[in-house]
Amino acid sequence: MTLREPRTRLALLFGICVAFTAAGVAIVASGDRSLAAWAGLALFGLGTVMEGWILGHGGRTLRLDADGFEAGTGLPWRRPVRAAWRDITRFATVHVAGQTIVGFHLRPGAPPVTTRVRRLLEAAMMADPPDGTLPTLYGGMTAEELIRHLERWRGRAASAKR
């Protein structure tokens, strides 16, 4: 099963980035050559390219199967997060920067699912950092709904292995 990010959300983010990029172009063209004007233009220009790429290539995905899940970012330079059901000990909601996301914890000795730098950043931001995180943008589910969905898949995989 593959859950996808809603295309309307992608189109809205893309439109916002395009609007702010156009505003940045207008500000720089009006004669404001400040670092802030150029930084804003660069930031939203990059956001436009990234969101356009993701929108054009189908968005972010969460693929679930009997073995585990793969969460794709939609960006070619970022590898998907992959985890096997047998390696996951629990899912939990995580609150970061005003939003609630899904965290998952791996059994000791399981292969890491994220880069060392990302694990260090998450450890710096959270008291009990998970081994990996998933956004709550797949299929319009809340973090709690996504956790219940993932737990059902994990439970089915455990039952099938017996």
mmCIF file of C-alpha atoms in Angstrom:
data_model
loop_
_atom_site.group_PDB
_atom_site.id
_atom_site.type_symbol
_atom_site.label_atom_id
_atom_site.label_comp_id
_atom_site.label_asym_id
_atom_site.label_seq_id
_atom_site.Cartn_x
_atom_site.Cartn_y
_atom_site.Cartn_z
ATOM 1 C CA MET A 1 0.000 0.000 0.000
ATOM 2 C CA THR A 2 1.243 3.476 -0.810
ATOM 3 C CA LEU A 3 0.040 6.578 1.016
ATOM 4 C CA ARG A 4 0.706 9.896 -0.707
ATOM 5 C CA GLU A 5 0.927 13.522 0.274
ATOM 6 C CA PRO A 6 -2.208 15.341 -0.945
ATOM 7 C CA ARG A 7 -1.548 17.138 -4.251
ATOM 8 C CA THR A 8 -3.559 20.142 -3.067
ATOM 9 C CA ARG A 9 -1.086 20.605 -0.184
ATOM 10 C CA LEU A 10 1.827 20.373 -2.612
ATOM 11 C CA ALA A 11 0.226 22.820 -5.028
ATOM 12 C CA LEU A 12 -0.460 25.278 -2.184
ATOM 13 C CA LEU A 13 3.168 25.130 -0.950
ATOM 14 C CA PHE A 14 4.428 25.544 -4.501
ATOM 15 C CA GLY A 15 2.139 28.545 -5.053
ATOM 16 C CA ILE A 16 3.303 30.195 -1.826
ATOM 17 C CA CYS A 17 6.958 29.719 -2.806
ATOM 18 C CA VAL A 18 6.302 31.130 -6.283
ATOM 19 C CA ALA A 19 4.553 34.189 -4.809
ATOM 20 C CA PHE A 20 7.385 34.891 -2.346
ATOM 21 C CA THR A 21 10.006 34.339 -5.055
ATOM 22 C CA ALA A 22 8.202 36.849 -7.285
ATOM 23 C CA ALA A 23 8.088 39.306 -4.377
ATOM 24 C CA GLY A 24 11.836 38.796 -3.845
ATOM 25 C CA VAL A 25 12.515 39.481 -7.515
ATOM 26 C CA ALA A 26 10.424 42.661 -7.323
ATOM 27 C CA ILE A 27 12.257 43.845 -4.184
ATOM 28 C CA VAL A 28 15.702 43.257 -5.701
ATOM 29 C CA ALA A 29 14.605 44.806 -9.016
ATOM 30 C CA SER A 30 13.384 47.919 -7.174
ATOM 31 C CA GLY A 31 16.934 48.603 -6.070
ATOM 32 C CA ASP A 32 17.107 46.904 -2.664
ATOM 33 C CA ARG A 33 20.382 44.992 -2.895
ATOM 34 C CA SER A 34 20.570 44.167 0.818
ATOM 35 C CA LEU A 35 21.660 40.772 2.070
ATOM 36 C CA ALA A 36 18.157 40.179 3.459
ATOM 37 C CA ALA A 37 16.557 40.793 0.044
ATOM 38 C CA TRP A 38 18.957 38.431 -1.729
ATOM 39 C CA ALA A 39 18.666 35.805 1.030
ATOM 40 C CA GLY A 40 14.861 35.876 0.815
ATOM 41 C CA LEU A 41 14.984 35.570 -2.954
ATOM 42 C CA ALA A 42 17.431 32.656 -2.762
ATOM 43 C CA LEU A 43 15.499 30.863 -0.021
ATOM 44 C CA PHE A 44 12.113 31.051 -1.710
ATOM 45 C CA GLY A 45 13.650 30.419 -5.140
ATOM 46 C CA LEU A 46 15.123 27.192 -3.802
ATOM 47 C CA GLY A 47 11.775 26.350 -2.195
ATOM 48 C CA THR A 48 10.062 26.893 -5.543
ATOM 49 C CA VAL A 49 12.462 24.524 -7.293
ATOM 50 C CA MET A 50 12.171 21.873 -4.576
ATOM 51 C CA GLU A 51 8.369 22.005 -4.273
ATOM 52 C CA GLY A 52 8.053 22.079 -8.063
ATOM 53 C CA TRP A 53 10.238 18.974 -8.330
ATOM 54 C CA ILE A 54 8.254 17.158 -5.636
ATOM 55 C CA LEU A 55 4.922 18.180 -7.203
ATOM 56 C CA GLY A 56 6.073 17.092 -10.655
ATOM 57 C CA HIS A 57 7.268 13.710 -9.409
ATOM 58 C CA GLY A 58 4.216 12.653 -7.415
ATOM 59 C CA GLY A 59 4.968 13.994 -3.957
ATOM 60 C CA ARG A 60 6.173 12.383 -0.779
ATOM 61 C CA THR A 61 5.141 8.760 -0.289
ATOM 62 C CA LEU A 62 4.876 6.192 2.475
ATOM 63 C CA ARG A 63 5.004 2.631 1.151
ATOM 64 C CA LEU A 64 3.875 -0.118 3.505
ATOM 65 C CA ASP A 65 4.365 -3.839 2.937
ATOM 66 C CA ALA A 66 4.676 -7.058 4.928
ATOM 67 C CA ASP A 67 8.341 -6.353 5.728
ATOM 68 C CA GLY A 68 8.200 -2.688 6.802
ATOM 69 C CA PHE A 69 7.868 0.789 5.385
ATOM 70 C CA GLU A 70 9.719 3.219 3.126
ATOM 71 C CA ALA A 71 9.107 6.967 3.428
ATOM 72 C CA GLY A 72 10.217 8.858 0.328
ATOM 73 C CA THR A 73 10.942 12.577 0.430
ATOM 74 C CA GLY A 74 10.256 13.166 -3.244
ATOM 75 C CA LEU A 75 13.768 14.617 -3.649
ATOM 76 C CA PRO A 76 16.382 12.688 -5.628
ATOM 77 C CA TRP A 77 19.291 13.599 -3.349
ATOM 78 C CA ARG A 78 17.615 12.403 -0.125
ATOM 79 C CA ARG A 79 17.404 8.703 0.364
ATOM 80 C CA PRO A 80 14.121 7.284 1.647
ATOM 81 C CA VAL A 81 13.778 6.287 5.297
ATOM 82 C CA ARG A 82 13.373 2.508 5.498
ATOM 83 C CA ALA A 83 12.532 0.446 8.554
ATOM 84 C CA ALA A 84 11.581 -3.195 9.045
ATOM 85 C CA TRP A 85 8.604 -3.994 11.274
ATOM 86 C CA ARG A 86 10.749 -6.475 13.223
ATOM 87 C CA ASP A 87 13.154 -3.642 14.161
ATOM 88 C CA ILE A 88 10.504 -1.227 15.493
ATOM 89 C CA THR A 89 9.697 -1.390 19.201
ATOM 90 C CA ARG A 90 7.162 1.441 19.353
ATOM 91 C CA PHE A 91 5.667 4.506 17.712
ATOM 92 C CA ALA A 92 5.018 7.764 19.568
ATOM 93 C CA THR A 93 3.894 11.294 18.857
ATOM 94 C CA VAL A 94 6.696 13.851 18.867
ATOM 95 C CA HIS A 95 6.227 17.608 19.172
ATOM 96 C CA VAL A 96 8.775 19.653 17.205
ATOM 97 C CA ALA A 97 8.597 23.320 16.228
ATOM 98 C CA GLY A 98 4.880 23.579 16.913
ATOM 99 C CA GLN A 99 3.855 20.497 14.980
ATOM 100 C CA THR A 100 3.127 16.899 15.924
ATOM 101 C CA ILE A 101 4.905 14.183 13.971
ATOM 102 C CA VAL A 102 5.325 10.422 14.362
ATOM 103 C CA GLY A 103 8.483 9.076 15.934
ATOM 104 C CA PHE A 104 9.553 5.460 15.981
ATOM 105 C CA HIS A 105 12.018 3.635 18.179
ATOM 106 C CA LEU A 106 14.169 0.727 17.021
ATOM 107 C CA ARG A 107 15.296 -2.345 18.934
ATOM 108 C CA PRO A 108 18.905 -2.285 20.157
ATOM 109 C CA GLY A 109 21.255 -3.406 17.392
ATOM 110 C CA ALA A 110 18.884 -2.519 14.547
ATOM 111 C CA PRO A 111 20.494 -0.705 11.628
ATOM 112 C CA PRO A 112 20.043 3.087 11.784
ATOM 113 C CA VAL A 113 17.451 4.574 9.474
ATOM 114 C CA THR A 114 18.729 8.164 9.401
ATOM 115 C CA THR A 115 22.082 9.863 9.090
ATOM 116 C CA ARG A 116 24.301 10.499 12.099
ATOM 117 C CA VAL A 117 23.900 14.271 11.648
ATOM 118 C CA ARG A 118 20.109 14.014 11.708
ATOM 119 C CA ARG A 119 20.215 11.828 14.818
ATOM 120 C CA LEU A 120 22.439 14.398 16.552
ATOM 121 C CA LEU A 121 20.101 17.258 15.601
ATOM 122 C CA GLU A 122 17.042 15.381 16.827
ATOM 123 C CA ALA A 123 18.829 14.495 20.079
ATOM 124 C CA ALA A 124 19.567 18.199 20.587
ATOM 125 C CA MET A 125 15.905 19.168 20.035
ATOM 126 C CA MET A 126 14.155 16.401 22.006
ATOM 127 C CA ALA A 127 14.425 14.852 25.462
ATOM 128 C CA ASP A 128 13.707 11.259 24.307
ATOM 129 C CA PRO A 129 14.595 11.372 20.618
ATOM 130 C CA PRO A 130 13.184 8.638 18.426
ATOM 131 C CA ASP A 131 15.397 6.712 16.018
ATOM 132 C CA GLY A 132 13.412 8.118 13.120
ATOM 133 C CA THR A 133 10.448 10.345 12.352
ATOM 134 C CA LEU A 134 7.645 10.534 9.829
ATOM 135 C CA PRO A 135 5.618 13.617 8.928
ATOM 136 C CA THR A 136 1.844 13.471 9.204
ATOM 137 C CA LEU A 137 1.104 14.415 5.633
ATOM 138 C CA TYR A 138 0.189 11.025 4.201
ATOM 139 C CA GLY A 139 -3.462 10.525 3.414
ATOM 140 C CA GLY A 140 -4.615 13.433 5.582
ATOM 141 C CA MET A 141 -4.094 11.509 8.848
ATOM 142 C CA THR A 142 -3.243 12.993 12.205
ATOM 143 C CA ALA A 143 -0.184 11.669 14.048
ATOM 144 C CA GLU A 144 -2.384 9.447 16.227
ATOM 145 C CA GLU A 145 -4.264 8.059 13.215
ATOM 146 C CA LEU A 146 -1.016 7.365 11.370
ATOM 147 C CA ILE A 147 0.371 5.562 14.437
ATOM 148 C CA ARG A 148 -2.740 3.354 14.635
ATOM 149 C CA HIS A 149 -2.418 2.604 10.913
ATOM 150 C CA LEU A 150 1.281 1.716 11.246
ATOM 151 C CA GLU A 151 0.604 -0.439 14.326
ATOM 152 C CA ARG A 152 -2.041 -2.407 12.379
ATOM 153 C CA TRP A 153 0.499 -3.109 9.639
ATOM 154 C CA ARG A 154 3.144 -4.062 12.186
ATOM 155 C CA GLY A 155 0.667 -6.350 13.969
ATOM 156 C CA ARG A 156 -0.300 -8.072 10.720
ATOM 157 C CA ALA A 157 3.365 -8.636 9.877
ATOM 158 C CA ALA A 158 4.007 -10.139 13.328
ATOM 159 C CA SER A 159 0.959 -12.426 12.990
ATOM 160 C CA ALA A 160 2.025 -13.583 9.533
ATOM 161 C CA LYS A 161 5.506 -14.538 10.771
ATOM 162 C CA ARG A 162 4.103 -16.913 13.442
#
